[in-house]
Coordinates of C-alpha atoms (C1' of nucleotides) in Angstrom, one line a residue:
Chain F
M1 CA 85.5 106.6 70.4
N2 CA 88.7 108.3 69.5
I3 CA 89.6 109.8 72.8
R4 CA 90.9 107.2 75.1
I5 CA 92.0 106.9 78.7
P6 CA 95.7 107.8 79.1
R7 CA 98.1 104.9 79.2
G8 CA 98.6 103.5 82.7
T9 CA 95.4 104.9 84.1
Q10 CA 92.1 103.3 84.8
D11 CA 88.5 104.1 85.3
I12 CA 87.1 102.6 88.5
L13 CA 83.5 101.9 87.8
P14 CA 80.5 101.0 90.0
G15 CA 80.9 97.4 91.0
K16 CA 84.6 97.9 91.6
V17 CA 84.5 101.3 93.3
E18 CA 82.8 99.8 96.3
Q19 CA 85.9 97.7 97.0
W20 CA 88.0 100.8 96.9
Q21 CA 85.7 102.6 99.3
Y22 CA 85.8 99.6 101.6
I23 CA 89.5 99.3 101.8
E24 CA 89.9 103.0 102.1
E25 CA 87.5 103.1 105.0
K26 CA 89.3 100.2 106.6
A27 CA 92.5 102.2 106.4
R28 CA 90.9 105.3 108.0
D29 CA 89.4 103.2 110.7
L30 CA 92.8 101.6 111.5
C31 CA 94.5 105.0 111.6
R32 CA 91.9 106.3 114.0
R33 CA 92.8 103.5 116.4
Y34 CA 96.5 104.1 116.0
N35 CA 95.8 107.8 116.4
Y36 CA 97.1 108.9 113.0
K37 CA 95.4 111.9 111.4
E38 CA 94.7 112.3 107.8
I39 CA 96.6 114.9 105.8
R40 CA 95.8 115.9 102.2
T41 CA 98.5 117.6 100.2
P42 CA 98.4 118.6 96.5
V43 CA 99.0 116.1 93.8
F44 CA 101.7 118.3 92.3
E45 CA 104.6 120.0 93.9
Q46 CA 107.6 122.0 92.9
T47 CA 109.9 119.6 91.1
E48 CA 112.7 120.5 93.4
L49 CA 111.0 119.0 96.3
F50 CA 111.3 115.5 94.9
Q51 CA 114.8 116.1 93.5
R52 CA 115.9 117.0 97.0
G53 CA 113.6 114.8 99.0
V54 CA 113.6 111.6 97.1
G55 CA 117.1 112.0 95.7
D56 CA 118.6 113.0 92.4
T57 CA 120.2 109.7 91.7
T58 CA 117.1 107.6 92.2
D59 CA 115.2 106.0 89.3
I60 CA 112.1 107.8 90.3
V61 CA 113.7 111.2 89.8
Q62 CA 115.9 110.3 86.9
K63 CA 113.3 108.7 84.7
E64 CA 109.9 108.3 86.2
M65 CA 108.6 111.8 87.0
Y66 CA 105.7 113.5 85.4
T67 CA 107.3 116.9 85.2
F68 CA 105.8 119.9 83.4
E69 CA 106.1 123.7 83.3
D70 CA 103.1 125.7 84.2
R71 CA 102.1 129.0 82.5
G72 CA 104.2 130.9 84.9
G73 CA 107.3 129.0 83.9
R74 CA 107.5 127.0 87.2
S75 CA 108.7 123.4 87.0
L76 CA 106.1 121.3 88.7
T77 CA 105.9 117.5 89.2
L78 CA 103.0 115.1 89.8
R79 CA 103.9 113.5 93.0
P80 CA 105.6 110.1 92.6
E81 CA 105.3 109.3 96.3
G82 CA 103.9 110.8 99.4
T83 CA 106.6 111.2 102.0
A84 CA 108.3 114.2 100.5
S85 CA 105.1 116.1 100.4
V86 CA 104.2 115.3 103.9
A87 CA 107.7 116.4 105.1
R88 CA 107.3 119.6 103.1
S89 CA 104.0 120.3 104.7
Y90 CA 105.4 119.4 108.2
V91 CA 108.0 122.1 107.7
E92 CA 105.8 124.6 106.0
N93 CA 103.1 124.4 108.6
K94 CA 105.6 124.3 111.4
M95 CA 104.1 121.2 112.8
H96 CA 107.3 120.7 114.7
G97 CA 106.1 123.4 116.9
E98 CA 103.0 121.6 118.0
A99 CA 102.7 120.3 121.5
Q100 CA 102.0 116.8 120.5
Q101 CA 105.0 115.0 119.0
P102 CA 105.6 112.9 117.1
T103 CA 103.2 114.2 114.5
K104 CA 101.3 111.2 113.2
L105 CA 99.8 111.5 109.8
F106 CA 98.4 109.3 107.1
Y107 CA 97.2 109.9 103.5
I108 CA 95.4 108.1 100.8
G109 CA 95.7 109.4 97.3
P110 CA 97.0 109.0 93.8
M111 CA 100.7 109.0 92.9
F112 CA 102.2 109.2 89.4
R113 CA 105.2 107.6 87.8
Y114 CA 106.0 107.5 84.2
E115 CA 106.7 103.9 83.5
R116 CA 105.6 101.1 81.2
P117 CA 102.5 99.8 82.8
Q118 CA 102.2 96.1 83.7
S119 CA 100.5 94.0 86.3
G120 CA 100.5 95.9 89.5
R121 CA 102.2 98.9 88.1
M122 CA 100.2 101.8 86.8
R123 CA 101.2 105.4 85.9
Q124 CA 98.6 106.6 88.3
F125 CA 98.2 104.5 91.3
V126 CA 96.9 105.0 94.8
Q127 CA 98.9 104.8 97.9
F128 CA 97.9 104.6 101.5
G129 CA 100.8 105.8 103.6
V130 CA 101.6 106.7 107.1
E131 CA 104.3 109.1 108.5
A132 CA 105.3 109.7 112.1
I133 CA 107.6 112.7 112.4
G134 CA 109.3 114.0 115.4
S135 CA 110.5 111.0 117.4
A136 CA 113.5 108.7 117.1
D137 CA 112.0 106.1 119.5
P138 CA 112.2 102.6 118.1
A139 CA 108.8 102.0 119.4
V140 CA 107.5 104.3 116.7
D141 CA 109.2 102.1 114.1
A142 CA 107.5 99.1 115.6
E143 CA 104.2 100.8 115.7
V144 CA 104.3 101.8 112.1
I145 CA 105.3 98.3 111.0
A146 CA 102.6 96.8 113.1
L147 CA 100.0 99.2 111.6
A148 CA 100.9 98.1 108.1
M149 CA 100.8 94.4 109.0
D150 CA 97.5 94.9 110.9
Y151 CA 95.9 96.5 107.9
Y152 CA 96.6 93.5 105.7
S153 CA 95.7 90.9 108.3
E154 CA 92.4 92.6 109.2
L155 CA 91.4 92.4 105.6
G156 CA 92.1 88.7 105.8
L157 CA 95.3 88.4 103.7
K158 CA 97.5 85.4 104.1
G159 CA 101.0 84.6 103.1
L160 CA 102.5 87.9 104.1
K161 CA 106.2 88.1 104.7
L162 CA 107.7 91.1 106.6
V163 CA 111.3 91.7 105.7
I164 CA 113.3 94.2 107.7
N165 CA 116.8 95.5 107.7
S166 CA 118.8 98.3 109.1
L167 CA 120.6 100.6 106.7
G168 CA 122.3 102.2 109.7
D169 CA 123.0 105.9 110.3
K170 CA 125.2 107.9 108.0
E171 CA 128.4 106.8 109.7
S172 CA 127.5 103.2 109.4
R173 CA 126.4 103.5 105.9
D174 CA 129.5 105.3 104.7
A175 CA 131.7 102.6 106.3
H176 CA 129.7 99.8 104.7
R177 CA 129.6 101.5 101.3
Q178 CA 133.4 101.8 101.3
A179 CA 133.7 98.1 102.3
L180 CA 131.5 97.1 99.4
I181 CA 133.5 99.1 96.9
D182 CA 136.7 97.6 98.2
H183 CA 135.1 94.2 98.0
F184 CA 133.8 94.4 94.4
Q185 CA 136.2 96.9 92.8
P186 CA 139.0 94.5 91.9
R187 CA 136.7 92.1 90.0
I188 CA 133.9 94.3 89.0
N189 CA 134.5 93.5 85.3
E190 CA 133.2 90.0 86.0
F191 CA 129.8 91.5 86.8
C192 CA 127.0 92.7 84.5
S193 CA 126.9 96.2 83.2
D194 CA 124.2 97.2 85.6
C195 CA 126.4 96.2 88.5
Q196 CA 129.4 98.1 87.1
E197 CA 127.3 101.2 87.2
R198 CA 126.0 100.4 90.6
L199 CA 129.5 100.2 92.0
E200 CA 129.7 104.0 92.0
K201 CA 126.1 105.0 92.3
N202 CA 124.8 102.6 94.9
P203 CA 127.0 99.6 95.6
L204 CA 124.3 98.2 97.9
R205 CA 122.2 97.4 94.9
I206 CA 124.8 95.0 93.6
L207 CA 123.6 92.6 96.3
D208 CA 120.2 92.8 94.7
C209 CA 121.3 91.7 91.3
K210 CA 119.7 88.5 90.0
K211 CA 122.1 88.0 87.1
D212 CA 125.2 87.9 89.3
A213 CA 123.6 86.2 92.3
D214 CA 125.8 83.2 92.0
H215 CA 129.1 85.0 91.8
E216 CA 131.4 84.0 94.6
L217 CA 131.9 87.6 95.7
M218 CA 128.2 87.8 96.4
K219 CA 128.4 85.3 99.2
T220 CA 131.4 86.9 100.9
A221 CA 130.2 90.5 100.5
P222 CA 130.2 92.6 103.6
S223 CA 126.8 92.8 105.3
I224 CA 125.6 96.2 106.5
L225 CA 124.7 94.5 109.8
D226 CA 128.4 94.0 110.4
Y227 CA 129.1 97.7 109.9
L228 CA 126.4 99.2 112.1
N229 CA 127.9 101.3 114.8
E230 CA 126.9 100.8 118.4
E231 CA 124.0 103.2 118.3
S232 CA 122.5 101.9 115.1
S233 CA 122.9 98.4 116.2
A234 CA 121.2 99.0 119.5
Y235 CA 118.4 100.8 117.7
F236 CA 117.8 97.9 115.3
E237 CA 117.9 95.4 118.2
K238 CA 115.3 97.4 120.0
V239 CA 113.0 97.5 117.0
K240 CA 113.3 93.7 116.6
F241 CA 112.7 93.2 120.3
L242 CA 109.5 95.2 120.2
L243 CA 108.3 93.3 117.2
D244 CA 109.0 90.0 118.9
Q245 CA 107.1 91.2 122.0
M246 CA 104.2 92.2 119.9
G247 CA 104.2 88.9 118.1
V248 CA 104.9 90.4 114.7
S249 CA 107.0 87.9 112.9
Y250 CA 109.6 89.1 110.4
E251 CA 112.7 88.0 108.5
V252 CA 116.0 90.0 108.6
D253 CA 117.4 90.5 105.1
P254 CA 120.7 92.4 105.1
A255 CA 120.3 92.8 101.3
L256 CA 117.0 94.7 101.6
V257 CA 117.7 98.1 100.1
R258 CA 115.1 100.7 99.5
G259 CA 115.1 102.8 96.4
L260 CA 114.9 106.2 97.9
D261 CA 117.8 108.2 99.2
Y262 CA 116.2 109.4 102.4
Y263 CA 116.1 106.1 104.2
N264 CA 118.4 105.2 107.1
N265 CA 118.3 102.8 110.0
T266 CA 115.0 100.8 109.8
A267 CA 113.9 99.7 106.4
F268 CA 111.2 97.2 105.7
E269 CA 109.0 95.6 103.0
I270 CA 106.0 93.5 103.1
M271 CA 105.9 90.9 100.4
I272 CA 103.3 88.3 99.4
E273 CA 103.7 84.8 98.2
G274 CA 101.6 82.9 95.9
K275 CA 100.1 83.3 92.5
G276 CA 98.1 86.0 90.8
F277 CA 100.8 88.6 90.9
G278 CA 103.1 88.0 88.1
A279 CA 106.4 89.7 88.8
I280 CA 105.1 91.8 91.6
T281 CA 105.6 90.6 95.1
T282 CA 106.1 93.8 97.1
L283 CA 102.9 95.1 98.6
S284 CA 104.4 97.8 100.8
G285 CA 107.6 99.5 101.7
G286 CA 108.8 101.9 104.2
G287 CA 111.6 103.0 106.5
R288 CA 113.1 105.7 108.6
Y289 CA 114.2 109.0 107.3
N290 CA 115.9 111.0 109.9
G291 CA 117.5 113.6 107.7
L292 CA 114.6 114.4 105.4
V293 CA 113.0 117.2 107.3
E294 CA 116.3 119.0 107.8
E295 CA 117.1 118.5 104.1
L296 CA 113.9 120.4 103.4
G297 CA 114.7 123.3 105.7
G298 CA 113.1 122.2 108.9
P299 CA 114.6 121.5 112.3
E300 CA 116.0 118.1 113.1
S301 CA 112.9 115.9 113.1
P302 CA 113.4 112.2 112.7
G303 CA 110.6 110.3 110.9
I304 CA 109.5 107.0 109.8
G305 CA 106.7 105.9 107.5
F306 CA 105.5 103.4 104.9
A307 CA 103.4 103.4 101.8
L308 CA 101.4 100.7 100.2
S309 CA 99.6 100.3 97.0
L310 CA 95.8 99.9 97.0
E311 CA 95.9 98.4 93.5
R312 CA 98.3 95.7 94.7
L313 CA 96.2 95.1 97.8
L314 CA 93.1 94.6 95.7
M315 CA 95.0 92.2 93.5
A316 CA 96.1 90.2 96.5
L317 CA 92.6 90.1 97.9
E318 CA 91.3 88.9 94.5
A319 CA 94.1 86.3 94.2
Q320 CA 93.1 84.9 97.6
E321 CA 89.4 85.1 96.7
I322 CA 88.7 87.2 99.7
N323 CA 85.2 88.7 99.6
L324 CA 84.8 92.1 101.2
E325 CA 81.5 92.8 103.0
I326 CA 79.9 95.1 100.6
K327 CA 76.3 95.9 100.7
E328 CA 74.9 95.8 97.2
S329 CA 71.2 95.6 97.8
I330 CA 68.7 98.4 97.8
D331 CA 65.8 98.6 100.3
C332 CA 62.9 99.3 98.1
Y333 CA 62.0 99.4 94.5
L334 CA 58.7 101.0 93.4
V335 CA 56.7 99.4 90.6
A336 CA 54.2 101.8 89.2
M337 CA 51.5 101.4 86.5
G338 CA 49.7 104.2 84.9
E339 CA 50.6 107.9 84.8
K340 CA 49.0 108.8 88.1
A341 CA 50.6 106.0 90.0
K342 CA 54.0 106.9 88.5
D343 CA 53.6 110.5 89.7
K344 CA 52.7 109.2 93.1
A345 CA 55.6 106.8 93.1
A346 CA 58.0 109.7 92.4
V347 CA 56.8 111.4 95.5
L348 CA 56.9 108.3 97.6
L349 CA 60.5 107.7 96.5
Y350 CA 61.5 111.1 97.7
E351 CA 59.9 110.4 101.1
L352 CA 61.5 107.0 101.4
R353 CA 64.9 108.5 100.7
K354 CA 64.3 111.3 103.2
E355 CA 63.8 108.6 105.8
G356 CA 67.1 107.1 104.9
L357 CA 66.1 104.2 102.7
T358 CA 67.9 103.3 99.5
A359 CA 65.1 103.3 97.0
D360 CA 64.6 103.5 93.2
K361 CA 62.0 103.1 90.5
D362 CA 61.7 102.7 86.7
Y363 CA 62.2 105.7 84.4
I364 CA 62.0 104.1 81.0
D365 CA 58.4 103.0 80.9
R366 CA 58.9 99.4 81.4
K367 CA 56.1 97.0 81.8
P368 CA 55.4 95.6 85.2
K369 CA 57.3 92.5 84.4
G370 CA 60.3 94.5 83.4
Q371 CA 60.1 96.6 86.5
F372 CA 60.2 93.5 88.6
K373 CA 63.2 92.3 86.7
S374 CA 64.9 95.6 87.5
A375 CA 63.9 95.1 91.2
D376 CA 65.5 91.7 91.1
R377 CA 68.6 92.9 89.4
L378 CA 69.1 95.7 91.9
K379 CA 68.6 93.1 94.7
A380 CA 65.7 95.0 96.2
R381 CA 64.7 93.7 99.5
Y382 CA 61.2 95.0 99.0
T383 CA 59.1 96.0 96.1
A384 CA 56.1 98.3 96.5
I385 CA 53.5 98.0 93.8
L386 CA 51.2 100.9 93.0
G387 CA 48.7 100.8 90.2
E388 CA 45.3 102.3 89.4
N389 CA 43.5 99.9 91.7
E390 CA 45.7 100.6 94.7
L391 CA 45.7 104.3 94.1
E392 CA 41.9 104.3 94.1
A393 CA 41.7 102.2 97.2
E394 CA 44.5 104.3 98.8
K395 CA 46.5 101.2 99.4
I396 CA 49.9 99.9 98.2
N397 CA 51.2 96.4 97.9
V398 CA 54.5 95.7 99.6
K399 CA 56.3 92.5 98.5
H400 CA 59.2 90.9 100.3
M401 CA 61.3 89.7 97.5
E402 CA 63.1 86.9 99.2
T403 CA 60.0 85.2 100.6
G404 CA 57.6 86.4 97.9
E405 CA 55.2 87.4 100.6
Q406 CA 53.0 90.3 99.7
K407 CA 51.0 92.5 101.9
E408 CA 48.5 95.3 101.3
I409 CA 48.8 98.3 103.5
A410 CA 47.3 101.8 103.6
L411 CA 49.1 104.3 101.4
S412 CA 49.3 106.7 104.3
D413 CA 51.1 104.2 106.4
F414 CA 53.5 103.2 103.7
I415 CA 56.5 105.3 104.6
T416 CA 56.3 104.5 108.3
Y417 CA 55.8 100.8 107.6
M418 CA 58.9 100.7 105.4
K419 CA 60.9 102.6 107.9
E420 CA 60.0 100.3 110.7
N421 CA 60.6 97.2 108.6
M422 CA 64.1 98.4 107.8
E423 CA 64.9 99.0 111.5
E424 CA 63.7 95.6 112.4
S425 CA 65.7 93.8 109.8
I426 CA 69.0 95.6 110.6
Chain L
rG1 C1' 114.1 102.6 77.2
rC2 C1' 114.0 97.0 75.5
rG3 C1' 111.4 92.2 74.5
rG4 C1' 107.0 88.5 74.1
rU5 C1' 101.7 88.0 73.2
rU6 C1' 97.1 90.0 71.6
rG7 C1' 93.5 93.4 68.9
rU8 C1' 86.1 90.4 65.5
rG9 C1' 78.9 93.6 68.3
rG10 C1' 78.3 95.9 75.5
rC11 C1' 81.1 91.2 77.2
rG12 C1' 83.0 86.3 75.8
rA13 C1' 84.2 83.7 71.5
rA14 C1' 84.3 80.9 66.3
rG15 C1' 85.7 81.6 61.3
rU16 C1' 86.9 82.5 56.0
rG17 C1' 91.5 85.2 50.0
rG18 C1' 85.3 86.0 47.2
rU19 C1' 77.4 86.6 47.5
rU20 C1' 73.5 88.7 54.1
rA21 C1' 80.7 87.3 59.3
rA22 C1' 78.6 81.8 63.4
rC23 C1' 77.4 81.1 68.3
rG24 C1' 77.0 82.1 73.7
rC25 C1' 76.1 85.8 77.6
rA26 C1' 73.8 90.4 78.4
rC27 C1' 69.7 93.4 76.9
rC28 C1' 64.5 94.2 74.9
rG29 C1' 59.6 92.0 73.6
rG30 C1' 56.0 87.8 73.5
rA31 C1' 53.9 83.1 75.6
rU32 C1' 51.9 85.2 81.3
rU33 C1' 45.6 92.3 79.8
rG34 C1' 49.7 94.1 86.6
rU35 C1' 54.5 90.4 89.7
rG36 C1' 61.0 88.6 89.9
rG37 C1' 63.2 82.3 88.5
rU38 C1' 63.1 78.3 84.6
rU39 C1' 61.6 77.1 79.6
rC40 C1' 60.1 78.2 74.6
rC41 C1' 59.7 81.9 70.6
rG42 C1' 61.1 86.4 68.5
rG43 C1' 64.2 90.8 68.4
rC44 C1' 68.4 94.2 69.1
rA45 C1' 73.4 95.6 68.3
rC46 C1' 78.0 102.1 64.9
rA47 C1' 81.9 94.0 65.2
rC48 C1' 86.7 92.3 61.9
rA49 C1' 92.0 98.5 66.0
rU50 C1' 94.1 102.3 62.3
rG51 C1' 97.0 103.3 57.8
rG52 C1' 99.4 101.4 53.7
rG53 C1' 100.9 97.1 50.4
rU54 C1' 100.0 92.4 47.6
rU55 C1' 95.5 90.8 44.8
rC56 C1' 90.4 91.0 40.0
rG57 C1' 88.9 90.9 45.2
rA58 C1' 91.6 91.3 52.0
rU59 C1' 88.4 90.7 58.3
rU60 C1' 91.8 86.7 56.4
rC61 C1' 98.5 87.4 53.6
rC62 C1' 102.7 91.3 54.3
rC63 C1' 104.5 95.9 56.6
rA64 C1' 103.9 100.0 59.7
rU65 C1' 101.3 102.6 63.5
rC66 C1' 98.4 102.7 67.7
rA67 C1' 96.4 100.3 71.9
rA68 C1' 96.0 96.4 75.5
rU69 C1' 98.5 92.9 78.2
rC70 C1' 102.8 90.3 80.3
rG71 C1' 108.0 90.5 81.3
rC72 C1' 113.2 93.0 81.8
rC73 C1' 115.1 97.4 84.7
rC74 C1' 113.1 99.5 89.0
rC75 C1' 109.5 99.9 92.4
rA76 C1' 104.1 100.6 95.5

RNA sequence: GCGGUUGUGGCGAAGUGGUUAACGCACCGGAUUGUGGUUCCGGCACACAUGGGUUCGAUUCCCAUCAAUCGCCCCA
């Protein structure tokens, strides 16, 4: 083997893929109830979409994008996240003109970021995300947050922590930003080099810094919540009120900053506590992006959404030893002896499958004992035995694997018999 | 981009500067001329990541590379 899987990617093999199918189906089912429709956009877009949508100064755009030139000289990028694409599609397909607003969409698909892989961080990973575009009602914020929390809790995850914050509207943010700069500027040389850079780029991030967490200026730093203007403040209050009413508990963290430029007002993250995660604690993140659609050339269309990583979800489920209900048995395994019986078995298999049963047989000339072993391994509920004797008598032996009970029935009744048996046992 | 750890058959895992590199699991066969488990017996397998160096001799020591993994930064 000299050709290997690219760094930061994975093969999802049988045995594991069922878990993926399960959680994806759960996501679709949940979205159906919340009335969000699935959207599928391409995995690559014009590079400019992300530069403008996600923001030129973000880490994602500056150092994590899979960007390439196609044969026509166009710069394309493997999508690092889903919101920009959905917003682009919203504009391009003129969804703002549809009668029903907000437009409520969800997606499940691979995203790509060029990073050093580690636990819970892959170069290709799968996000389940939701976007509601076309309404600035705080009830939509609450709905989206509730949807995300519901998803986890319905899968049985414990120890979740919802953290919310308001980044305010543009006016509030600008005022706060200036306050932060004024606060740190005089003594910025006492901070780490990262923070010194952050002062200009994104002073909010200084508050996130672990190295300088104990610095006295950190404790006295101006909070965004004190700089929210009346409108933003009322908005945030309403979101919190609705969450309270719905019984969704949360924690307000004024230091919660999201990494993408397009966020304003509501921002939230869902974290998980406990072991099995290494450094990763964020399961999901989202927020409101009222200017994004306009930035991409559409009409003013406020939106909100979140995205969560299915890899991290599966890690969390595993860490908490939560078993998903996955059917791994097959209905019937055919054991055949002798060439004629094998031929007949092939035909019977075809008929069983046409009737909706999951069925299989041996294809590598194993002896009966080996065939039974296969049946056992495949967790067959029934085994049907067909040999020269049975064939001659036009019978077939059907064995219930769990009880060991075996019954001889007419070959002509076999399919019907199996079908009825399955229906009964469901 | 930076740092730690690791790299032996399909998987797990010993071990050694020197004739055929343990063992366990899995798999296959036999004991049981056509019935899954257990047990016993036998068998299978392109295994020392790659490239250099030291040495009479390297899987073992040294260096580099590659890969995996974990962490920093940042995030999902």
